[in-house]
mmCIF file with all atom_site columns, C-alpha atoms in Angstrom:
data_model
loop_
_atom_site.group_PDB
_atom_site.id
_atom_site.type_symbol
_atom_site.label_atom_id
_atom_site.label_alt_id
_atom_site.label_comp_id
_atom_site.label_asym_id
_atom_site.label_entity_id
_atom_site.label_seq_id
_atom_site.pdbx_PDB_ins_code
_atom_site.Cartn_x
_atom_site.Cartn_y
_atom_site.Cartn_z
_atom_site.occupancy
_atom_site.B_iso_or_equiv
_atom_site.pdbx_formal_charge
_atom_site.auth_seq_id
_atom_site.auth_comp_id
_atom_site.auth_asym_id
_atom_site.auth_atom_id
_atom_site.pdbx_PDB_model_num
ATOM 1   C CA . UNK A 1 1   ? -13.361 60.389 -38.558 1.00 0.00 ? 212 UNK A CA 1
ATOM 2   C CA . UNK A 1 2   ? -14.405 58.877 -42.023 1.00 0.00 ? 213 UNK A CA 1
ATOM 3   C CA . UNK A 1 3   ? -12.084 56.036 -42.843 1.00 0.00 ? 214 UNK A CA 1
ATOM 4   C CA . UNK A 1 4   ? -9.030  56.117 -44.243 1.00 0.00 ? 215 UNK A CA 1
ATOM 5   C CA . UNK A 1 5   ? -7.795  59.030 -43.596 1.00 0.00 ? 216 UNK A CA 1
ATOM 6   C CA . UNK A 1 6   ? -4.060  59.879 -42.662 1.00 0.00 ? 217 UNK A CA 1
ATOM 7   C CA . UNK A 1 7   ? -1.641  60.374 -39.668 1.00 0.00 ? 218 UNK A CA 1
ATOM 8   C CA . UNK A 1 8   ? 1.125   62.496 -39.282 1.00 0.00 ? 219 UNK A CA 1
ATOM 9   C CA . UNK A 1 9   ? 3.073   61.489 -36.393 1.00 0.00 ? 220 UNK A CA 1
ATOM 10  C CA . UNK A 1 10  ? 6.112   63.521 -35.347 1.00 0.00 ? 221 UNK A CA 1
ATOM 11  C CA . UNK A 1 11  ? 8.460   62.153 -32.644 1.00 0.00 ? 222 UNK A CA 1
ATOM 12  C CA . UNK A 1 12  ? 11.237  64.901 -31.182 1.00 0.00 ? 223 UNK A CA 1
ATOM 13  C CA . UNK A 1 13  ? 13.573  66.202 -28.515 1.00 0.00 ? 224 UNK A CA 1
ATOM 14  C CA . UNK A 1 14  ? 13.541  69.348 -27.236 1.00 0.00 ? 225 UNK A CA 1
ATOM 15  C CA . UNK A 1 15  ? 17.230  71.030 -26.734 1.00 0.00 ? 226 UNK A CA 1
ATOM 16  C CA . UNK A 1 16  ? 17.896  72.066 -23.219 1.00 0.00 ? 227 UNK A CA 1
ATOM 17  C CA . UNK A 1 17  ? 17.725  75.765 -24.076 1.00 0.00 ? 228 UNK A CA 1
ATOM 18  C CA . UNK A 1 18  ? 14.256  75.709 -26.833 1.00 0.00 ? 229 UNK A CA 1
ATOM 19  C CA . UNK A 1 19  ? 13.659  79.239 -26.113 1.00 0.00 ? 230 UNK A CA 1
ATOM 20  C CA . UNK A 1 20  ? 10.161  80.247 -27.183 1.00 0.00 ? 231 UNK A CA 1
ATOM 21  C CA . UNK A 1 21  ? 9.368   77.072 -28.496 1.00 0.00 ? 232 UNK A CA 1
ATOM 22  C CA . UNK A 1 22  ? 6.071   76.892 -26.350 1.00 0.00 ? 233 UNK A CA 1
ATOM 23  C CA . UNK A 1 23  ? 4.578   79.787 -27.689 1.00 0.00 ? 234 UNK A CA 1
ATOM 24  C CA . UNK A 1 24  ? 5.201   78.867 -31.124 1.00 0.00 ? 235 UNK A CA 1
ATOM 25  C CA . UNK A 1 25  ? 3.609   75.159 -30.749 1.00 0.00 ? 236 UNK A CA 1
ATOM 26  C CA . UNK A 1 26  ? 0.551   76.756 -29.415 1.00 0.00 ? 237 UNK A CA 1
ATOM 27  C CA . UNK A 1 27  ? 0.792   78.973 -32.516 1.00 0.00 ? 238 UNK A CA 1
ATOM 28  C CA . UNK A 1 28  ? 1.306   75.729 -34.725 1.00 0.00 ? 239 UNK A CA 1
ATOM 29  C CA . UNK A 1 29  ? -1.790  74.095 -32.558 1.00 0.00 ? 240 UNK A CA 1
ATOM 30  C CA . UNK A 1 30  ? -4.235  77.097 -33.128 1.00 0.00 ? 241 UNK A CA 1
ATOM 31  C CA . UNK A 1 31  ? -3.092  77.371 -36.694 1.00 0.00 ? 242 UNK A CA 1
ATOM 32  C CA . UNK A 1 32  ? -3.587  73.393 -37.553 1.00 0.00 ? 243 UNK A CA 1
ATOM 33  C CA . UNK A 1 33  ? -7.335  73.676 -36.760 1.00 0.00 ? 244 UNK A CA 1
ATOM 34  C CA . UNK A 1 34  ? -7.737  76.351 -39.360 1.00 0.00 ? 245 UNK A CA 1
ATOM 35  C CA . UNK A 1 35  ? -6.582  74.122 -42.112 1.00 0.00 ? 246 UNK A CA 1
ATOM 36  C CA . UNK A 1 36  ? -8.734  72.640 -44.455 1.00 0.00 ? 247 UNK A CA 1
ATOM 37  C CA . UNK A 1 37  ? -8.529  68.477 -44.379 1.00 0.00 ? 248 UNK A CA 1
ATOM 38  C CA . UNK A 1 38  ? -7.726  68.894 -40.544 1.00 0.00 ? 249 UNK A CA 1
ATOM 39  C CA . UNK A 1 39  ? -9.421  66.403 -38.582 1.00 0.00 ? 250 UNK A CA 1
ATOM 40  C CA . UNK A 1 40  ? -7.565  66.255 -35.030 1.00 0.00 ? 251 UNK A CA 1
ATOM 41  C CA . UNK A 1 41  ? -4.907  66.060 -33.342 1.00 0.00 ? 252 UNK A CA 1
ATOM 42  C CA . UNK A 1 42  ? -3.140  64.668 -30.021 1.00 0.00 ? 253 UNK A CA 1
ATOM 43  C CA . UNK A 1 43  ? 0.036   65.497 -28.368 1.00 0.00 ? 254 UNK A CA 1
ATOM 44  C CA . UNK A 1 44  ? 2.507   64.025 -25.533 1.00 0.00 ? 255 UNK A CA 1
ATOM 45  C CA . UNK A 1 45  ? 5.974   65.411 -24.167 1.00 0.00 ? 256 UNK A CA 1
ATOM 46  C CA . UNK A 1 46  ? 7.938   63.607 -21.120 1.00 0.00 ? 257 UNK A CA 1
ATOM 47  C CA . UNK A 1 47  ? 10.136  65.441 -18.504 1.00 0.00 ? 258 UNK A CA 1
ATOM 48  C CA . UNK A 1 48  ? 13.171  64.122 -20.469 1.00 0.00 ? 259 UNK A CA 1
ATOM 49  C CA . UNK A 1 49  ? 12.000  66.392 -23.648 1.00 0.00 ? 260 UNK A CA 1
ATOM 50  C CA . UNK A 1 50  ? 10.573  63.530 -25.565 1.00 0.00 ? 261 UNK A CA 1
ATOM 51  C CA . UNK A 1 51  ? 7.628   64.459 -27.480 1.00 0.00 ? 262 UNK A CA 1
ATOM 52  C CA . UNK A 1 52  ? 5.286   62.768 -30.004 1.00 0.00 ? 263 UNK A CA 1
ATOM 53  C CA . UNK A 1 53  ? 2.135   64.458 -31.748 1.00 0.00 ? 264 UNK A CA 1
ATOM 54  C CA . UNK A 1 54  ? -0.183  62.803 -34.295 1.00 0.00 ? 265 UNK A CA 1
ATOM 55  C CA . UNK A 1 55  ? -1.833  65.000 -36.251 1.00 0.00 ? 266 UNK A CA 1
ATOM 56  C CA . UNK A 1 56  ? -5.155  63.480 -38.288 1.00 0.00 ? 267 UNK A CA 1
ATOM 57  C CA . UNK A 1 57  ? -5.891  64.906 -42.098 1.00 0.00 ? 268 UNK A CA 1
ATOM 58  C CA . UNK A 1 58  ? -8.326  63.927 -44.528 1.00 0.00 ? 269 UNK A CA 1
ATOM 59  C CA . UNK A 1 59  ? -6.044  63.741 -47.825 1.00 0.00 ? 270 UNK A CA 1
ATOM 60  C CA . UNK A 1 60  ? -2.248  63.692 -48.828 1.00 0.00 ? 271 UNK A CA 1
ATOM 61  C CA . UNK A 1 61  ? -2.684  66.680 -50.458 1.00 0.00 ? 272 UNK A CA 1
ATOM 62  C CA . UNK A 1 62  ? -4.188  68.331 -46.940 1.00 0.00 ? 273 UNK A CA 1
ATOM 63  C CA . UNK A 1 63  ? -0.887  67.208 -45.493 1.00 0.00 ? 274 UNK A CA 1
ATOM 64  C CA . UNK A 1 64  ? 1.491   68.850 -48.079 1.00 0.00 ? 275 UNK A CA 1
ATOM 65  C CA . UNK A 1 65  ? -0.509  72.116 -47.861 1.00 0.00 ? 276 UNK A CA 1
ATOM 66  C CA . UNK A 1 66  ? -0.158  72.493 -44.119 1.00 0.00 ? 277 UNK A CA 1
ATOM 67  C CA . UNK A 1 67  ? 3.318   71.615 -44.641 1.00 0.00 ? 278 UNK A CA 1
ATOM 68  C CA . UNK A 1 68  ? 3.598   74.499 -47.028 1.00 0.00 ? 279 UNK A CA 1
ATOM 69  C CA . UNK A 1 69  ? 2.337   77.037 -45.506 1.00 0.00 ? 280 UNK A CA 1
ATOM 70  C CA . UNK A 1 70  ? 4.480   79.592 -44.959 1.00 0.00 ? 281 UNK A CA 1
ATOM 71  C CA . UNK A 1 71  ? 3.744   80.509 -40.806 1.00 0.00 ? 282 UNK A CA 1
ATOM 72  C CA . UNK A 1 72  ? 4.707   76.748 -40.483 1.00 0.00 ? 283 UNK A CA 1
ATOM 73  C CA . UNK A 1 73  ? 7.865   76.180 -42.451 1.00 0.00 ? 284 UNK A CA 1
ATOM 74  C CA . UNK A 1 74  ? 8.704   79.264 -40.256 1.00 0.00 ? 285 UNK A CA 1
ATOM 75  C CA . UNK A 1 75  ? 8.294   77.265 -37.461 1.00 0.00 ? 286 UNK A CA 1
ATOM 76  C CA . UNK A 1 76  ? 9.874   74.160 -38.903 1.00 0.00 ? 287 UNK A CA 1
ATOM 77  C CA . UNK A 1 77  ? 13.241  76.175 -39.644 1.00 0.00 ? 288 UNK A CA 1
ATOM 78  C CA . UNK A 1 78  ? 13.404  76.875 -36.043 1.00 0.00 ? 289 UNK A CA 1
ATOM 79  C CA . UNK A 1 79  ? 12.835  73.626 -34.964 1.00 0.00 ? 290 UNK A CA 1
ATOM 80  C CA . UNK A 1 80  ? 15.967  72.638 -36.916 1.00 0.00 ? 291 UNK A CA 1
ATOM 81  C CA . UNK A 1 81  ? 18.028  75.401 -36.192 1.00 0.00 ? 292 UNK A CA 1
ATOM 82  C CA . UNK A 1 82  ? 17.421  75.846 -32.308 1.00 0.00 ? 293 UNK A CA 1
ATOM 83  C CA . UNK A 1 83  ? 14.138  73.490 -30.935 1.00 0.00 ? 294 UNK A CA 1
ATOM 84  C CA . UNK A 1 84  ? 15.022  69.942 -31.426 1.00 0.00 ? 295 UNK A CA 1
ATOM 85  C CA . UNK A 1 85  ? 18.308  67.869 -30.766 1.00 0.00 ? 296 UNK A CA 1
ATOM 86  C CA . UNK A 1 86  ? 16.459  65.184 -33.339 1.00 0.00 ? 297 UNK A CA 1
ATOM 87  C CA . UNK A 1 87  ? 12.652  65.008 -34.640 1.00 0.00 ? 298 UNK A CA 1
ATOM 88  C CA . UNK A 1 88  ? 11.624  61.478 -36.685 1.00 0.00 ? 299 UNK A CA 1
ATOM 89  C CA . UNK A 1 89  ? 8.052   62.253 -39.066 1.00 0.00 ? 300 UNK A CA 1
ATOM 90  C CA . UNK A 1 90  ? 6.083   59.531 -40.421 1.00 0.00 ? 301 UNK A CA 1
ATOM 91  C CA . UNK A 1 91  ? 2.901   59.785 -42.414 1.00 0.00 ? 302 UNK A CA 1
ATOM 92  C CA . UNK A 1 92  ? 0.533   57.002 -42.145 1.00 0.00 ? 303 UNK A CA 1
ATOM 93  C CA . UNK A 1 93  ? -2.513  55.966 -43.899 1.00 0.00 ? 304 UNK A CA 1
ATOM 94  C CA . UNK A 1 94  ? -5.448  54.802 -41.466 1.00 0.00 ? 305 UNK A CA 1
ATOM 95  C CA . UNK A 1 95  ? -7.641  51.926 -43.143 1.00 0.00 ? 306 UNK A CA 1
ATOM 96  C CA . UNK A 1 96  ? -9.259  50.595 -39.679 1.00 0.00 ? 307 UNK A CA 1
ATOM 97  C CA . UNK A 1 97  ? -9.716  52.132 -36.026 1.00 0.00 ? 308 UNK A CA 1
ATOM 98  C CA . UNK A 1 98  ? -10.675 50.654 -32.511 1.00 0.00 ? 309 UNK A CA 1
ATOM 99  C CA . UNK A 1 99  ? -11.710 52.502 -29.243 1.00 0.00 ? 310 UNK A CA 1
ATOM 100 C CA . UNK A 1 100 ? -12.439 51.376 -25.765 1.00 0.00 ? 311 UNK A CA 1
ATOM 101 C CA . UNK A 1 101 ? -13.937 54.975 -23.628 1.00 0.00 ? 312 UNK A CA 1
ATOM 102 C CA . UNK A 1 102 ? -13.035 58.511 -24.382 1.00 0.00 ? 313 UNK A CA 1
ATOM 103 C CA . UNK A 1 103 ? -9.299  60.081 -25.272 1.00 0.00 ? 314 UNK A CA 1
ATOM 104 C CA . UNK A 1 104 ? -8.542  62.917 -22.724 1.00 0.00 ? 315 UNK A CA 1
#
Protein backbone atom coordinates (compact mmCIF):
# COMPACT_ATOMS: atom_id res chain seq x y z
CA UNK A 1 0.00 0.00 0.00
CA UNK A 2 1.26 3.58 -1.00
CA UNK A 3 1.78 5.59 2.13
CA UNK A 4 -0.45 7.31 3.96
CA UNK A 5 -3.33 5.96 3.41
CA UNK A 6 -6.21 5.35 6.04
CA UNK A 7 -7.66 2.73 8.51
CA UNK A 8 -10.96 2.09 9.50
CA UNK A 9 -11.00 -0.01 12.45
CA UNK A 10 -14.30 -1.20 13.90
CA UNK A 11 -14.35 -2.96 17.31
CA UNK A 12 -17.96 -4.80 18.28
CA UNK A 13 -20.01 -7.38 20.13
CA UNK A 14 -22.16 -9.59 18.69
CA UNK A 15 -25.70 -10.06 20.66
CA UNK A 16 -26.36 -13.59 21.67
CA UNK A 17 -29.16 -13.99 19.14
CA UNK A 18 -27.34 -11.89 15.69
CA UNK A 19 -29.50 -13.78 13.43
CA UNK A 20 -28.19 -13.60 9.87
CA UNK A 21 -25.50 -11.47 10.69
CA UNK A 22 -22.92 -13.90 8.98
CA UNK A 23 -24.35 -13.78 5.76
CA UNK A 24 -24.60 -10.18 5.69
CA UNK A 25 -20.73 -9.58 6.74
CA UNK A 26 -19.77 -11.78 3.93
CA UNK A 27 -22.08 -9.55 1.86
CA UNK A 28 -20.32 -6.37 3.43
CA UNK A 29 -16.77 -8.32 2.71
CA UNK A 30 -17.55 -9.10 -1.04
CA UNK A 31 -19.05 -5.68 -1.45
CA UNK A 32 -15.88 -3.68 0.20
CA UNK A 33 -13.57 -5.05 -2.55
CA UNK A 34 -15.73 -3.53 -5.20
CA UNK A 35 -15.23 -0.07 -3.91
CA UNK A 36 -13.11 2.28 -5.41
CA UNK A 37 -10.09 3.57 -2.83
CA UNK A 38 -10.32 -0.04 -1.27
CA UNK A 39 -7.05 -1.33 -0.50
CA UNK A 40 -7.56 -4.34 2.10
CA UNK A 41 -8.85 -5.48 4.75
CA UNK A 42 -8.41 -7.89 7.92
CA UNK A 43 -10.80 -9.24 10.36
CA UNK A 44 -10.83 -11.07 13.96
CA UNK A 45 -13.87 -12.30 16.20
CA UNK A 46 -13.29 -14.29 19.68
CA UNK A 47 -15.66 -17.01 21.10
CA UNK A 48 -16.92 -14.31 23.54
CA UNK A 49 -18.38 -12.23 20.35
CA UNK A 50 -15.62 -9.72 20.32
CA UNK A 51 -14.74 -8.65 16.96
CA UNK A 52 -12.37 -6.08 15.38
CA UNK A 53 -11.90 -5.44 11.48
CA UNK A 54 -9.57 -2.86 9.89
CA UNK A 55 -10.48 -1.97 6.77
CA UNK A 56 -7.53 -0.06 4.50
CA UNK A 57 -8.73 2.95 1.93
CA UNK A 58 -6.82 5.19 -0.10
CA UNK A 59 -8.66 8.67 0.70
CA UNK A 60 -11.21 10.17 3.28
CA UNK A 61 -13.44 10.68 0.72
CA UNK A 62 -13.17 6.64 -0.27
CA UNK A 63 -14.20 6.12 3.32
CA UNK A 64 -17.37 8.36 3.36
CA UNK A 65 -18.51 6.83 0.04
CA UNK A 66 -18.43 3.25 1.26
CA UNK A 67 -20.07 4.52 4.22
CA UNK A 68 -22.80 5.88 2.03
CA UNK A 69 -23.66 3.46 0.09
CA UNK A 70 -26.87 2.44 0.41
CA UNK A 71 -26.43 -1.85 0.62
CA UNK A 72 -24.17 -0.81 3.61
CA UNK A 73 -26.07 1.67 5.71
CA UNK A 74 -28.58 -1.25 5.25
CA UNK A 75 -26.37 -3.29 6.97
CA UNK A 76 -25.28 -0.72 9.50
CA UNK A 77 -29.06 -0.18 10.65
CA UNK A 78 -29.12 -3.76 11.50
CA UNK A 79 -26.15 -3.81 13.28
CA UNK A 80 -27.71 -1.22 15.60
CA UNK A 81 -31.00 -2.48 15.79
CA UNK A 82 -30.33 -6.35 16.29
CA UNK A 83 -26.24 -7.36 15.60
CA UNK A 84 -24.21 -5.64 18.16
CA UNK A 85 -24.65 -5.12 22.04
CA UNK A 86 -21.86 -2.12 21.39
CA UNK A 87 -19.49 -1.39 18.21
CA UNK A 88 -16.50 1.50 18.83
CA UNK A 89 -15.18 2.97 14.94
CA UNK A 90 -12.08 4.82 14.60
CA UNK A 91 -10.55 6.15 11.42
CA UNK A 92 -6.90 6.44 11.32
CA UNK A 93 -4.45 7.98 9.07
CA UNK A 94 -1.32 5.65 8.29
CA UNK A 95 1.99 7.82 7.76
CA UNK A 96 4.57 4.76 8.39
CA UNK A 97 4.28 0.79 8.30
CA UNK A 98 6.56 -2.17 9.53
CA UNK A 99 6.35 -5.97 8.70
CA UNK A 100 8.21 -8.98 9.89
CA UNK A 101 6.80 -12.34 7.35
CA UNK A 102 3.44 -12.63 5.76
CA UNK A 103 -0.27 -11.76 7.40
CA UNK A 104 -2.49 -14.94 7.13
Amino acid sequence: MTLPYYAVIFTSKLNQSAQRYEEAANRMFELTKEQPGFLGINSARDENGIGITVCYWESLEAIKNWKNHTEHQEAQMMGKKEWYEFYHLRIAKVEHEYSFGELV
